[in-house]
Amino acid sequence: MDKHQETAEPDLKRIEEIVSRYRDQKWPLISLLQEVQEELGYIPPEAIRPIARGTGLFPAQVQGVISFYEQFHTTPRGKNIVKVCRGTACHVRGGRTILKIVKQNLGVEEGGTTPDMNFTLETVPCLGTCFLAPSMMVNKDYFGKLAPPKLKSILQQYGSPGE
Amino acid sequence: MEAITITLNGREVSGYPGMTILELARESGVEIPTLCHDPHLAPIGACRICLVEDERSGKLAASCVTPLEPGMVINTESPKVVERRKAIIKLILASHPDSCMVCDKGNQCELRKIASDMGVGLVGFQKIPQLATIEEVNPFIERDLSKCILCAKCIRADHDLVVQGAIDYIDRGFASKPATLNDMPLENSECTFCGTCVAICPTGALMEKKRAYSGTSPVKVSTICPFCGCGCSINLEVKDNQIVRARPGAESAVNRGTLCVKGSYGYDFVHSAERLTSPLAKVNGDFEAIPWEQALALVASELGRLRRTYGPGSLAVLGSSKCTNEENYLLQRFARSVLGTNNIDNGSRLYSAASIIGLGAAVGFPGTTNHLDALEQSEVIMVIGANLTSSAPIVGYAVKRAVRSRGAKLILVDPQRTELASFSHLWLRPRVGTDMALINGMARVIVTESLLDEEFVAGKTDNFEALSKVLEEYTPDYVEGITSVTSEEVSRAARLFAEANVASIVYGTGITQHITGTDSVMALANLAMLTGDIGLRGGIFALQKDCNGQGACDMGALPNLLPGYQCVEDAQSINKFADRWGTDLPSDAGLSAIEMIEHVREGKVKGMYIVGENPALSFPNSTVVKEALASLDFLVVQDMFLTDTAKLANVVLPAASFAEKEGTFTNFEGRVQRVRKAIEPFGDSLPDSEIVLRLANSMGYPMPYSSLQQVMDEIRELVPLYQGIGYRDSETKDIYRAELDKDPLSKRRLFKGQFPSGFGRFHPVQYESPGETPSNGYNFTLLTGSILHHSGTGSKSSRSPRLSEFSPEAYVEIGESDANQVGINQGDKVKVISPLGEVIAAARFTDTLPEGVIFMPNSFPSTPVNQLFDIVLDPQAKTPALKTCAVKLERT
């Protein structure tokens, strides 16, 4: 498990180190934010000031960009990201039940993270795999033609579900 | 550049390439409504209200972002345009509360104005739930974002005009709104409460606090801010003889729609209950209100008695750097022709005399050598000894804009980490008081590396040989030894400064309030002259602390100089004035401000007339100064408030505030600007000019002016710098002609590098220790200075309810490790002790100061920091050292 998820304080040294690599680049903000998120799993609010200093922007501007894009997260996320599809095709094939059971299994609501930081549950408007409906993703793997009994074992591949 | 001709509403009009349709329409008198456009901001085309139709294609375009193209046929009011515009207004109103009846924005709401112009009443759309009001505890700004229309004017003003960066949009879609970092209340953000966003907001989303529902004011008076020397134009909105609002003057070339917190909110001292309402006379130790005639008769008879008994030299007059030009002119004439003494000075002695003398000697002109616009266009700007954020906010904005928008490079020289440090390309941190060695070191690098402008130096200056000889000693290593700035940094700064095509220098009290102030100013002038950056390009910008510090000196409220810096000892000059005034005038130089106090102590000065100054707080060694003033045979003080100085007076005369009188202020650039009367004088107070005239009458030497216009006419005649301004235009009711604000600045400038005397003169100056270093157990270096929310000794700002609520008391800034050494915790009351006195204030930890240095603001009457200072004068400028002294700290 990543170290940052065990400590409450975000690792400012690591952030500074990433920022320093982008110092001389033009328009570096998005890639810089992506790298910080890649490294830490999320962008801690404490990172905003060092990032602003390094990019010559105002902190409020950096916050504006972070809050604009869906891809950026400002709270710690689980090691594994579960994305349940809420597209039309999945919906008519029982996607709502799939979501309900994943929630039960993980013990969290949409957007929530299990206390052991192992799973974060999200929903997406469409995963683009309607032929597999109902479907979901865990990290970069697709799981299609889901049925309630399959879910537990899928999640177990990624460690114990939160309960 | 070829003109582009288009057809606008059936009429052919021409503009220049790059011009937008909106700009051309406004120029041609065609009104196009807008919500997100402001001439000071880059257009973004967010609100879409300014749609126009190109009749050739039928296409609609936002006119604020569409540049002219040849052959365009634009209709600004076509049926299609009107239909779309109405739809947009309705959509905006659908997410806007129906609270117009109780909204304080009233008739100034641009949304409401456009809606009513277009006949949009009921919207008919389903309302979108609005964002909640954010509760703020600051006394200045209230945000009601339910009224926000997302025009981004506040954000753009924040980023592009004042360059503060306190707010930006947060989130996306319906949730998006302007917010501070972490969506905190403004007081917990970087916001400085400059009020620029409030002034620019088209709706009631951003409003002044504590002014709710005062309604729309029918009267707007354009005048000049009474605080620092920037000279910002403000519009006072008046209702029932009360100022209900101050907004920045958008037309002003100085502040261009921006202000600082003092300008926007500090005016409320005018309505302070502490204002003096009638003349006071001290009877048996207590003040009693007396009528004006009695007060003037008493002052006249006492001053007359002292003059007859002890001679004119026994009297001294202190004029004010906060009073108008006309008032200072009258006062110096009163001193010279009525009292018969040159013992006249003004409060700017305390901070800018070094500039008058230093720049006067070096470049032949006693003040800033170019205008603010030129500063903003410089490639390299050196800010030395000035915390612009607090002492000259508008100059700070200009420097930040230069750095952020124009790519200028900032060399910051300051031991303290000021806000500008984060904008600086190079930040040099010399030991306190060693700036001059650093400047000489830079000059030496420029000379030895042949980076100087040889043509300029050879053709326009003299005494270069002597300078280069003195500079030889200032090797980078030698300078490093004195200043602790590394030799490499000194060289880098010098190269940066010299290699720029246009470089400017900004300096403030960190230079002038040392005993070596005049020499330091000369060193700066040397540096600027070496590279030719003195006016044709770049310039030297000498900041002023008070609204009319420059003007008071221009008007001759000085002991050795007549109006226009004409020497009293020069027979031709003194005769000119003697002839004009029809009286004999004293021709030997009088006493400067601090010398007056010394002469009082020696019993040579028996009576003083102090106008709008507060020496009991502003002079060093307050204890001695107060004793001296109390020992006078007769002291008359003219002020708005019963200041610490006024308390010592025999007679106190109540003066009107800036908002209650007419006149002119001259800002630090030398721009002469109109001060206009907005309200009637408070109580029985009178404008200072009126008091001086009445007093002259009472003394039996009436001065022949029936109006301020006649005073300005005489100034124009006798002061070369003021020629061409201020004559009456019989067509207008104004006492001055309308174009006064367009003062021909060129007269005061070194345009084209022409020095008034033909040549600029290098003055070789040697570094001397400022002599205020820690010793004998006084192990800390105290730095004093102004802070954003207060000014001067705080007579005005401490009586502004909002400013004093936000910034109620003095504090001691100290580094954490220093504090630990003395055992001081954050918030502890600390006794700051010098050999002369002590003051108490709460400790505030900071990481902006070098080790061993503490900072205290000097604008709190209840914490008179200046009493820690001994009276030590700059031998040339007679300015007391008030910037730094050695102190020790004790926890109380």
mmCIF file of C-alpha atoms in Angstrom, chain B residues 332 336 342 344-346 349 353 356-357 360 366 552-570 573-574 577 581 588-590:
data_model
loop_
_atom_site.group_PDB
_atom_site.id
_atom_site.type_symbol
_atom_site.label_atom_id
_atom_site.label_comp_id
_atom_site.label_asym_id
_atom_site.label_seq_id
_atom_site.Cartn_x
_atom_site.Cartn_y
_atom_site.Cartn_z
ATOM 1 C CA GLN B 332 3.777 80.046 3.975
ATOM 2 C CA ARG B 336 6.642 85.038 5.773
ATOM 3 C CA ASN B 342 10.985 81.765 7.433
ATOM 4 C CA ILE B 344 7.984 77.282 8.219
ATOM 5 C CA ASP B 345 8.171 73.621 7.352
ATOM 6 C CA ASN B 346 5.799 70.765 6.648
ATOM 7 C CA ARG B 349 10.305 66.739 6.297
ATOM 8 C CA ALA B 353 13.305 65.952 2.409
ATOM 9 C CA ILE B 356 13.965 67.068 -2.455
ATOM 10 C CA ILE B 357 17.601 67.734 -1.686
ATOM 11 C CA GLY B 360 17.326 68.424 -6.580
ATOM 12 C CA PRO B 366 13.133 67.727 -6.620
ATOM 13 C CA ALA B 552 3.436 71.260 0.340
ATOM 14 C CA CYS B 553 7.096 71.459 -0.717
ATOM 15 C CA ASP B 554 6.265 72.798 -4.177
ATOM 16 C CA MET B 555 4.287 75.534 -2.404
ATOM 17 C CA GLY B 556 7.280 76.617 -0.368
ATOM 18 C CA ALA B 557 6.176 75.404 3.044
ATOM 19 C CA LEU B 558 9.919 75.032 3.602
ATOM 20 C CA PRO B 559 12.288 77.113 5.727
ATOM 21 C CA ASN B 560 14.854 77.813 3.010
ATOM 22 C CA LEU B 561 12.798 77.731 -0.156
ATOM 23 C CA LEU B 562 10.024 79.930 -1.473
ATOM 24 C CA PRO B 563 7.233 78.505 -3.640
ATOM 25 C CA GLY B 564 8.690 76.671 -6.613
ATOM 26 C CA TYR B 565 11.964 75.913 -4.778
ATOM 27 C CA GLN B 566 13.221 79.468 -5.144
ATOM 28 C CA CYS B 567 15.844 80.121 -2.523
ATOM 29 C CA VAL B 568 15.023 82.639 0.216
ATOM 30 C CA GLU B 569 18.640 83.697 0.286
ATOM 31 C CA ASP B 570 18.565 84.562 -3.408
ATOM 32 C CA SER B 573 13.703 85.444 -5.800
ATOM 33 C CA ILE B 574 12.898 87.079 -2.496
ATOM 34 C CA PHE B 577 7.777 87.703 -3.822
ATOM 35 C CA TRP B 581 3.062 90.772 -1.780
ATOM 36 C CA ASP B 588 17.620 84.181 5.978
ATOM 37 C CA ALA B 589 16.693 80.507 6.029
ATOM 38 C CA GLY B 590 14.377 79.484 8.846
#
